[in-house]
């Protein structure tokens, strides 16, 4: 059983397009996250949702919009894709309560041409 | 200022030997958690070990142990008896506990190569 799953695993698209990445977790966790890993492998938080409410929104362009239909799903929609959006996007989830370790999905490698 | 610092971009270790991956952190919060993750070449992020700021003993998980020195603000990962499958990128991360925020702040990673 996959704990945190993401689709698609690879996404190649052209500049200006709109795309979505889907994430689902079957761990019963209350908090879900989106991270971006750049070409230098640096990981940075983008968004966090706790019980369908946004609790973190780092300095991410408003072209990125997270959508959480329920606490098991957190999708990432990206409008007007730019070359600099090329990266690996990871979804993660954690339980409420210590130690809050986060379990990551397999990642989605987005390439914008 | 960087909150998590990993000063070793790359490390090499001989198979079956132990290796220490360094991590220092910076926080003014008394309550925080420290994590290590492994990212093999296949790309997934694998949770390895956790240390809470109030934990009295160093965390251990199988061949992984965390050398936690609170006064020095360091949380080094020790891998004993290295195996070829340990070759991967290793990330140190911290979670501070201000309010309800639960984000992880990651270091830049250390690429570990285990030599046969």
XYZ file of C-alpha atoms in Angstrom:
229
model
C 0.000 0.000 0.000
C 1.360 3.381 -1.029
C 1.202 5.800 1.904
C 1.587 9.059 -0.030
C 1.044 8.957 -3.765
C 1.443 11.615 -6.432
C 0.399 11.781 -10.039
C 1.895 12.226 -12.475
C 5.469 11.178 -11.754
C 6.778 13.080 -14.762
C 5.250 16.142 -16.369
C 6.667 17.837 -19.438
C 4.871 20.913 -20.695
C 5.387 24.190 -22.482
C 5.647 27.658 -21.057
C 2.338 29.337 -20.510
C 0.370 26.137 -19.945
C -1.645 25.318 -16.829
C -1.066 22.006 -15.077
C -2.056 20.166 -11.905
C -0.319 17.644 -9.691
C -2.425 15.402 -7.482
C -1.519 14.025 -4.084
C -3.287 11.503 -1.884
C -2.343 10.030 1.485
C -3.900 7.006 3.158
C -2.191 7.466 6.521
C -5.038 9.336 8.154
C -2.774 12.350 8.681
C -4.238 15.769 9.316
C -1.565 17.924 7.708
C -0.303 17.838 4.137
C 2.450 19.797 2.453
C 3.942 20.745 -0.877
C 7.707 21.134 -1.200
C 9.776 22.210 -4.181
C 13.214 20.699 -4.815
C 15.311 22.727 -7.218
C 18.103 21.589 -9.521
C 20.619 21.919 -6.683
C 18.522 19.537 -4.565
C 17.456 22.283 -2.170
C 14.060 21.571 -0.604
C 11.742 24.380 0.348
C 8.235 24.405 1.787
C 5.563 25.880 -0.442
C 2.264 25.161 1.261
C 0.817 23.322 4.197
C -2.782 22.331 4.828
C -4.181 21.241 8.163
C -7.715 19.889 8.113
C -8.352 21.589 4.769
C -7.136 24.971 5.974
C -4.031 26.675 4.686
C -1.598 27.255 7.534
C 1.563 28.100 5.635
C 1.953 30.025 2.421
C 5.585 30.862 1.863
C 6.607 33.430 -0.733
C 5.272 31.438 -3.641
C 3.951 33.170 -6.764
C 0.167 33.285 -6.859
C 0.327 31.237 -10.060
C 0.570 28.311 -7.659
C -2.653 27.389 -5.922
C -3.149 24.443 -3.580
C -6.546 22.805 -3.393
C -7.586 20.367 -0.694
C -10.985 18.732 -1.315
C -10.590 16.664 1.860
C -7.867 15.909 4.362
C -6.567 12.947 2.342
C -5.941 14.993 -0.799
C -3.873 18.055 -1.584
C -3.550 19.067 -5.212
C -1.256 21.696 -6.674
C -2.422 23.754 -9.621
C 0.056 25.881 -11.534
C -1.017 28.566 -13.981
C 1.044 30.125 -16.762
C 4.028 27.867 -16.275
C 7.485 29.414 -16.525
C 10.895 27.890 -17.203
C 11.879 28.514 -13.567
C 9.065 26.290 -12.374
C 11.018 23.258 -13.563
C 11.747 21.257 -10.423
C 10.699 18.205 -8.468
C 7.573 18.765 -6.399
C 7.023 16.635 -3.341
C 3.830 16.125 -1.446
C 4.128 15.085 2.209
C 1.883 14.439 5.171
C 2.233 14.285 8.927
C 0.127 13.389 11.904
C -0.997 15.857 14.524
C 1.179 15.349 17.542
C 4.827 14.727 18.233
C 7.112 14.054 16.572
C 5.378 15.314 13.410
C 7.639 13.323 11.086
C 6.636 13.876 7.507
C 6.140 11.126 4.975
C 6.853 12.081 1.416
C 5.359 11.062 -1.878
C 7.595 9.882 -4.725
C 7.822 13.352 -6.250
C 6.709 14.823 -9.562
C 9.423 15.964 -11.909
C 8.086 18.985 -13.786
C 9.938 20.132 -16.881
C 8.840 23.339 -18.574
C 10.137 23.834 -22.107
C 20.603 33.301 8.369
C 20.547 29.632 7.510
C 18.693 27.580 10.048
C 20.173 24.237 9.038
C 23.764 23.905 7.882
C 25.311 20.834 6.348
C 28.937 21.635 5.594
C 29.819 18.434 3.739
C 28.531 18.522 0.165
C 30.030 15.085 -0.450
C 31.409 12.256 1.650
C 33.033 8.926 0.852
C 33.147 5.911 3.147
C 34.407 2.388 2.745
C 31.838 -0.365 2.966
C 31.366 -1.712 6.529
C 32.898 1.389 8.103
C 31.018 3.999 10.135
C 30.435 7.521 8.851
C 29.248 10.749 10.476
C 27.267 13.341 8.560
C 27.348 16.777 10.138
C 24.412 19.049 10.812
C 24.208 22.253 12.811
C 21.062 24.259 13.395
C 20.001 27.640 14.599
C 16.859 28.371 16.562
C 15.770 30.404 19.529
C 12.762 28.198 20.220
C 13.186 25.859 23.203
C 10.965 23.244 21.562
C 11.989 21.822 18.213
C 12.549 18.579 16.391
C 15.411 17.419 14.250
C 15.051 14.925 11.422
C 17.219 13.107 8.946
C 15.979 12.021 5.555
C 17.629 9.889 2.876
C 17.123 10.530 -0.814
C 18.513 7.752 -3.030
C 19.093 8.282 -6.729
C 15.546 7.066 -7.392
C 14.374 10.334 -5.836
C 12.061 9.423 -2.976
C 12.496 10.973 0.462
C 12.846 8.398 3.222
C 12.469 9.358 6.891
C 15.345 7.927 8.943
C 15.408 9.276 12.468
C 14.019 11.951 14.797
C 15.375 13.778 17.839
C 13.269 16.053 20.018
C 14.874 18.993 21.760
C 13.767 17.702 25.150
C 14.828 14.118 24.566
C 17.445 13.105 27.105
C 18.942 10.305 25.085
C 20.316 10.249 21.562
C 17.920 8.685 19.083
C 18.802 5.375 17.455
C 17.130 3.434 14.655
C 18.950 0.304 13.621
C 22.261 1.333 12.054
C 21.364 5.024 12.349
C 22.034 7.081 15.421
C 21.809 10.781 16.028
C 24.609 12.441 17.978
C 22.664 15.298 19.563
C 24.742 18.011 21.231
C 22.241 20.643 22.291
C 24.719 23.206 23.600
C 26.612 23.093 20.309
C 23.361 22.994 18.326
C 24.512 19.999 16.366
C 22.634 16.874 15.322
C 25.020 14.639 13.451
C 23.877 11.417 11.817
C 26.028 8.368 12.406
C 25.647 5.409 10.090
C 27.362 2.284 11.358
C 28.565 -0.576 9.159
C 27.938 1.265 5.883
C 26.382 -0.659 3.033
C 26.437 0.035 -0.691
C 22.729 0.800 -0.484
C 23.472 3.692 1.859
C 24.818 5.698 -1.079
C 22.382 8.591 -1.316
C 21.788 12.239 -0.503
C 21.127 12.838 3.185
C 19.176 15.822 4.449
C 19.020 17.220 7.943
C 15.819 19.103 8.763
C 14.317 20.990 11.665
C 10.797 21.667 12.782
C 10.277 24.605 15.087
C 7.119 24.781 17.130
C 5.851 28.345 16.991
C 2.079 28.206 17.014
C 0.658 25.623 14.664
C 3.388 25.743 12.034
C 4.791 22.320 11.297
C 6.980 22.945 8.289
C 10.380 21.366 7.954
C 13.389 23.509 7.113
C 15.995 21.496 5.267
C 19.747 21.741 4.976
C 21.490 21.614 1.617
C 22.257 17.924 1.904
C 25.295 15.646 1.912
C 25.908 13.217 -0.923
C 27.257 10.006 0.607
C 29.051 7.471 -1.542
C 29.851 4.067 -0.110
C 32.846 2.439 -1.761
C 33.138 -1.349 -2.153
